[in-house]
Short mmCIF file of N, CA and C in Angstrom, two decimals:
data_model
loop_
_atom_site.label_atom_id
_atom_site.label_comp_id
_atom_site.label_asym_id
_atom_site.label_seq_id
_atom_site.Cartn_x
_atom_site.Cartn_y
_atom_site.Cartn_z
N MET A 1 85.51 41.02 -224.64
CA MET A 1 86.08 40.71 -223.32
C MET A 1 85.85 39.26 -223.01
N ASN A 2 86.89 38.51 -222.62
CA ASN A 2 86.77 37.09 -222.35
C ASN A 2 86.52 36.92 -220.87
N LYS A 3 85.54 35.98 -220.67
CA LYS A 3 85.18 35.67 -219.26
C LYS A 3 85.82 34.31 -218.91
N THR A 4 86.42 34.22 -217.79
CA THR A 4 86.90 32.97 -217.29
C THR A 4 86.27 32.62 -215.93
N PHE A 5 86.05 31.40 -215.70
CA PHE A 5 85.39 30.98 -214.48
C PHE A 5 86.01 29.71 -213.94
N THR A 6 85.98 29.52 -212.61
CA THR A 6 86.43 28.33 -212.10
C THR A 6 85.35 27.29 -212.14
N TYR A 7 85.68 26.03 -211.96
CA TYR A 7 84.69 24.95 -211.99
C TYR A 7 83.64 25.27 -210.90
N ASP A 8 84.07 25.68 -209.64
CA ASP A 8 83.16 25.98 -208.63
C ASP A 8 82.26 27.14 -208.96
N GLU A 9 82.69 28.17 -209.60
CA GLU A 9 81.87 29.26 -210.04
C GLU A 9 80.81 28.82 -211.04
N ILE A 10 81.21 27.94 -211.94
CA ILE A 10 80.35 27.34 -212.94
C ILE A 10 79.27 26.51 -212.21
N MET A 11 79.68 25.71 -211.36
CA MET A 11 78.68 24.84 -210.62
C MET A 11 77.77 25.63 -209.81
N ASN A 12 78.20 26.75 -209.17
CA ASN A 12 77.31 27.61 -208.40
C ASN A 12 76.31 28.26 -209.30
N LYS A 13 76.72 28.81 -210.46
CA LYS A 13 75.82 29.44 -211.40
C LYS A 13 74.84 28.47 -211.99
N LEU A 14 75.33 27.28 -212.32
CA LEU A 14 74.46 26.21 -212.84
C LEU A 14 73.36 25.82 -211.83
N THR A 15 73.80 25.65 -210.62
CA THR A 15 72.85 25.35 -209.54
C THR A 15 71.84 26.48 -209.37
N GLU A 16 72.27 27.70 -209.42
CA GLU A 16 71.36 28.90 -209.29
C GLU A 16 70.38 28.90 -210.46
N ILE A 17 70.74 28.64 -211.62
CA ILE A 17 69.88 28.58 -212.79
C ILE A 17 68.84 27.42 -212.60
N LEU A 18 69.31 26.29 -212.23
CA LEU A 18 68.42 25.16 -212.13
C LEU A 18 67.41 25.36 -211.00
N VAL A 19 67.79 26.03 -209.93
CA VAL A 19 66.87 26.25 -208.84
C VAL A 19 65.87 27.40 -209.16
N ASP A 20 66.46 28.50 -209.63
CA ASP A 20 65.65 29.72 -209.86
C ASP A 20 64.77 29.67 -211.11
N ASP A 21 65.34 29.11 -212.20
CA ASP A 21 64.58 29.13 -213.48
C ASP A 21 63.84 27.87 -213.77
N PHE A 22 64.31 26.69 -213.20
CA PHE A 22 63.61 25.44 -213.50
C PHE A 22 62.94 24.84 -212.33
N GLU A 23 63.01 25.66 -211.08
CA GLU A 23 62.38 25.30 -209.89
C GLU A 23 62.77 23.82 -209.44
N ILE A 24 63.99 23.49 -209.59
CA ILE A 24 64.48 22.22 -209.10
C ILE A 24 64.99 22.30 -207.66
N ASP A 25 64.57 21.34 -206.88
CA ASP A 25 65.06 21.38 -205.46
C ASP A 25 66.59 21.32 -205.42
N LYS A 26 67.21 22.19 -204.66
CA LYS A 26 68.60 22.24 -204.65
C LYS A 26 69.27 20.96 -204.13
N SER A 27 68.61 20.22 -203.27
CA SER A 27 69.16 18.99 -202.81
C SER A 27 69.28 17.91 -203.88
N LEU A 28 68.60 18.05 -204.96
CA LEU A 28 68.68 17.10 -206.05
C LEU A 28 69.80 17.34 -207.01
N ILE A 29 70.40 18.61 -206.86
CA ILE A 29 71.43 19.04 -207.81
C ILE A 29 72.77 18.59 -207.31
N THR A 30 73.27 17.50 -207.86
CA THR A 30 74.62 17.02 -207.50
C THR A 30 75.37 16.83 -208.83
N PRO A 31 76.70 16.69 -208.79
CA PRO A 31 77.45 16.54 -210.02
C PRO A 31 77.03 15.34 -210.85
N SER A 32 76.59 14.29 -210.17
CA SER A 32 76.21 13.03 -210.89
C SER A 32 74.76 12.98 -211.26
N ALA A 33 74.01 14.06 -210.93
CA ALA A 33 72.56 14.04 -211.22
C ALA A 33 72.33 14.13 -212.75
N ASN A 34 71.52 13.17 -213.27
CA ASN A 34 71.17 13.17 -214.70
C ASN A 34 70.18 14.25 -214.97
N LEU A 35 70.50 15.15 -215.92
CA LEU A 35 69.55 16.25 -216.25
C LEU A 35 68.15 15.81 -216.59
N PHE A 36 68.05 14.69 -217.29
CA PHE A 36 66.75 14.26 -217.83
C PHE A 36 66.09 13.31 -216.93
N GLU A 37 66.78 12.38 -216.33
CA GLU A 37 66.11 11.36 -215.48
C GLU A 37 65.97 11.87 -214.05
N ASP A 38 67.03 12.43 -213.47
CA ASP A 38 66.93 12.86 -212.05
C ASP A 38 66.32 14.19 -211.87
N LEU A 39 66.64 15.13 -212.78
CA LEU A 39 66.10 16.52 -212.60
C LEU A 39 64.99 16.80 -213.50
N GLU A 40 64.52 15.79 -214.37
CA GLU A 40 63.34 15.81 -215.13
C GLU A 40 63.29 16.99 -216.17
N LEU A 41 64.43 17.38 -216.66
CA LEU A 41 64.45 18.38 -217.74
C LEU A 41 64.06 17.67 -219.06
N ASP A 42 63.42 18.37 -219.92
CA ASP A 42 63.12 17.90 -221.28
C ASP A 42 64.01 18.68 -222.28
N SER A 43 63.79 18.30 -223.56
CA SER A 43 64.65 18.87 -224.60
C SER A 43 64.51 20.35 -224.64
N ILE A 44 63.34 20.88 -224.44
CA ILE A 44 63.13 22.36 -224.46
C ILE A 44 63.86 23.00 -223.29
N ASP A 45 63.79 22.32 -222.08
CA ASP A 45 64.52 22.87 -220.91
C ASP A 45 66.01 22.83 -221.21
N ALA A 46 66.53 21.82 -221.85
CA ALA A 46 67.94 21.77 -222.21
C ALA A 46 68.38 22.95 -223.07
N VAL A 47 67.51 23.28 -223.99
CA VAL A 47 67.85 24.47 -224.90
C VAL A 47 67.89 25.71 -224.13
N ASP A 48 66.85 25.87 -223.20
CA ASP A 48 66.72 27.03 -222.38
C ASP A 48 67.98 27.14 -221.46
N LEU A 49 68.40 26.03 -220.93
CA LEU A 49 69.55 26.00 -220.09
C LEU A 49 70.80 26.40 -220.86
N ALA A 50 70.98 25.91 -222.08
CA ALA A 50 72.11 26.30 -222.93
C ALA A 50 72.11 27.79 -223.17
N VAL A 51 70.92 28.33 -223.48
CA VAL A 51 70.82 29.79 -223.73
C VAL A 51 71.21 30.60 -222.45
N LYS A 52 70.75 30.18 -221.33
CA LYS A 52 71.07 30.90 -220.11
C LYS A 52 72.63 30.82 -219.76
N LEU A 53 73.19 29.66 -220.03
CA LEU A 53 74.65 29.50 -219.91
C LEU A 53 75.43 30.32 -220.92
N GLN A 54 74.84 30.47 -222.08
CA GLN A 54 75.48 31.34 -223.07
C GLN A 54 75.55 32.81 -222.63
N TYR A 55 74.41 33.28 -221.97
CA TYR A 55 74.48 34.65 -221.43
C TYR A 55 75.50 34.78 -220.34
N PHE A 56 75.64 33.76 -219.55
CA PHE A 56 76.57 33.73 -218.39
C PHE A 56 78.00 33.77 -218.89
N THR A 57 78.31 32.99 -219.92
CA THR A 57 79.71 32.86 -220.32
C THR A 57 80.05 33.62 -221.56
N ASP A 58 79.15 34.14 -222.30
CA ASP A 58 79.32 34.78 -223.58
C ASP A 58 79.83 33.76 -224.61
N LYS A 59 79.59 32.49 -224.34
CA LYS A 59 80.05 31.38 -225.27
C LYS A 59 78.86 30.56 -225.61
N LYS A 60 78.82 30.14 -226.88
CA LYS A 60 77.76 29.23 -227.28
C LYS A 60 78.23 27.75 -227.18
N ILE A 61 77.43 26.93 -226.60
CA ILE A 61 77.79 25.51 -226.50
C ILE A 61 77.49 24.89 -227.85
N PRO A 62 78.56 24.32 -228.52
CA PRO A 62 78.26 23.77 -229.81
C PRO A 62 77.29 22.57 -229.72
N PRO A 63 76.35 22.43 -230.69
CA PRO A 63 75.35 21.38 -230.61
C PRO A 63 75.93 19.99 -230.40
N GLU A 64 77.11 19.71 -231.03
CA GLU A 64 77.77 18.44 -230.90
C GLU A 64 78.17 18.13 -229.50
N ASN A 65 78.58 19.21 -228.79
CA ASN A 65 79.00 19.06 -227.39
C ASN A 65 77.71 18.83 -226.49
N PHE A 66 76.68 19.61 -226.81
CA PHE A 66 75.48 19.52 -225.99
C PHE A 66 74.87 18.16 -226.04
N LYS A 67 74.94 17.46 -227.22
CA LYS A 67 74.31 16.13 -227.34
C LYS A 67 74.93 15.18 -226.39
N GLN A 68 76.19 15.40 -225.98
CA GLN A 68 76.93 14.43 -225.15
C GLN A 68 76.68 14.75 -223.64
N ILE A 69 76.02 15.83 -223.30
CA ILE A 69 75.83 16.17 -221.92
C ILE A 69 74.67 15.41 -221.32
N LYS A 70 75.00 14.78 -220.21
CA LYS A 70 73.97 13.96 -219.50
C LYS A 70 73.72 14.38 -218.09
N THR A 71 74.83 14.78 -217.44
CA THR A 71 74.79 15.09 -216.01
C THR A 71 75.13 16.54 -215.69
N VAL A 72 74.87 16.92 -214.51
CA VAL A 72 75.24 18.36 -214.09
C VAL A 72 76.74 18.52 -214.28
N GLU A 73 77.54 17.54 -213.87
CA GLU A 73 78.96 17.63 -214.00
C GLU A 73 79.38 17.78 -215.44
N ASP A 74 78.69 17.08 -216.42
CA ASP A 74 79.03 17.19 -217.81
C ASP A 74 78.81 18.60 -218.27
N VAL A 75 77.77 19.27 -217.82
CA VAL A 75 77.51 20.70 -218.19
C VAL A 75 78.67 21.57 -217.69
N ALA A 76 79.05 21.36 -216.41
CA ALA A 76 80.05 22.23 -215.77
C ALA A 76 81.40 22.01 -216.49
N LYS A 77 81.76 20.78 -216.81
CA LYS A 77 83.02 20.54 -217.46
C LYS A 77 83.03 21.08 -218.89
N THR A 78 81.89 20.96 -219.58
CA THR A 78 81.78 21.49 -220.94
C THR A 78 81.96 23.03 -220.92
N ILE A 79 81.32 23.67 -220.04
CA ILE A 79 81.49 25.12 -219.91
C ILE A 79 82.85 25.46 -219.51
N GLU A 80 83.41 24.75 -218.60
CA GLU A 80 84.82 25.01 -218.14
C GLU A 80 85.78 24.93 -219.32
N GLU A 81 85.69 23.91 -220.17
CA GLU A 81 86.51 23.79 -221.38
C GLU A 81 86.25 24.88 -222.35
N LEU A 82 85.02 25.27 -222.53
CA LEU A 82 84.64 26.30 -223.47
C LEU A 82 85.24 27.64 -223.13
N VAL A 83 85.25 28.01 -221.84
CA VAL A 83 85.88 29.25 -221.42
C VAL A 83 87.35 29.28 -221.44
N LYS A 84 87.95 28.11 -221.48
CA LYS A 84 89.37 27.96 -221.51
C LYS A 84 89.96 28.13 -222.98
N CYS A 85 89.03 27.95 -223.92
CA CYS A 85 89.49 27.85 -225.31
C CYS A 85 89.96 29.23 -225.89
N ASP A 86 89.93 30.27 -225.17
CA ASP A 86 90.34 31.58 -225.74
C ASP A 86 91.87 31.78 -225.70
#
């Protein structure tokens, strides 16, 4: 079964994950927030985030795509493109 999500649904889920699982203050989560500098995620956190998003979408983020992700918006756009590929 293919799952499709709107950009807003992806942003909402991403925000939920960052707040609930990584204990990031919701006010810090903006589309332009840098995952590593602004939200202070490390490489292990990034892997955990990718896994949680994989469960959400049933899609794996290819490593080459994940290396290019820097901001919250980058994550959302990557997920949006990934779910459109079916």
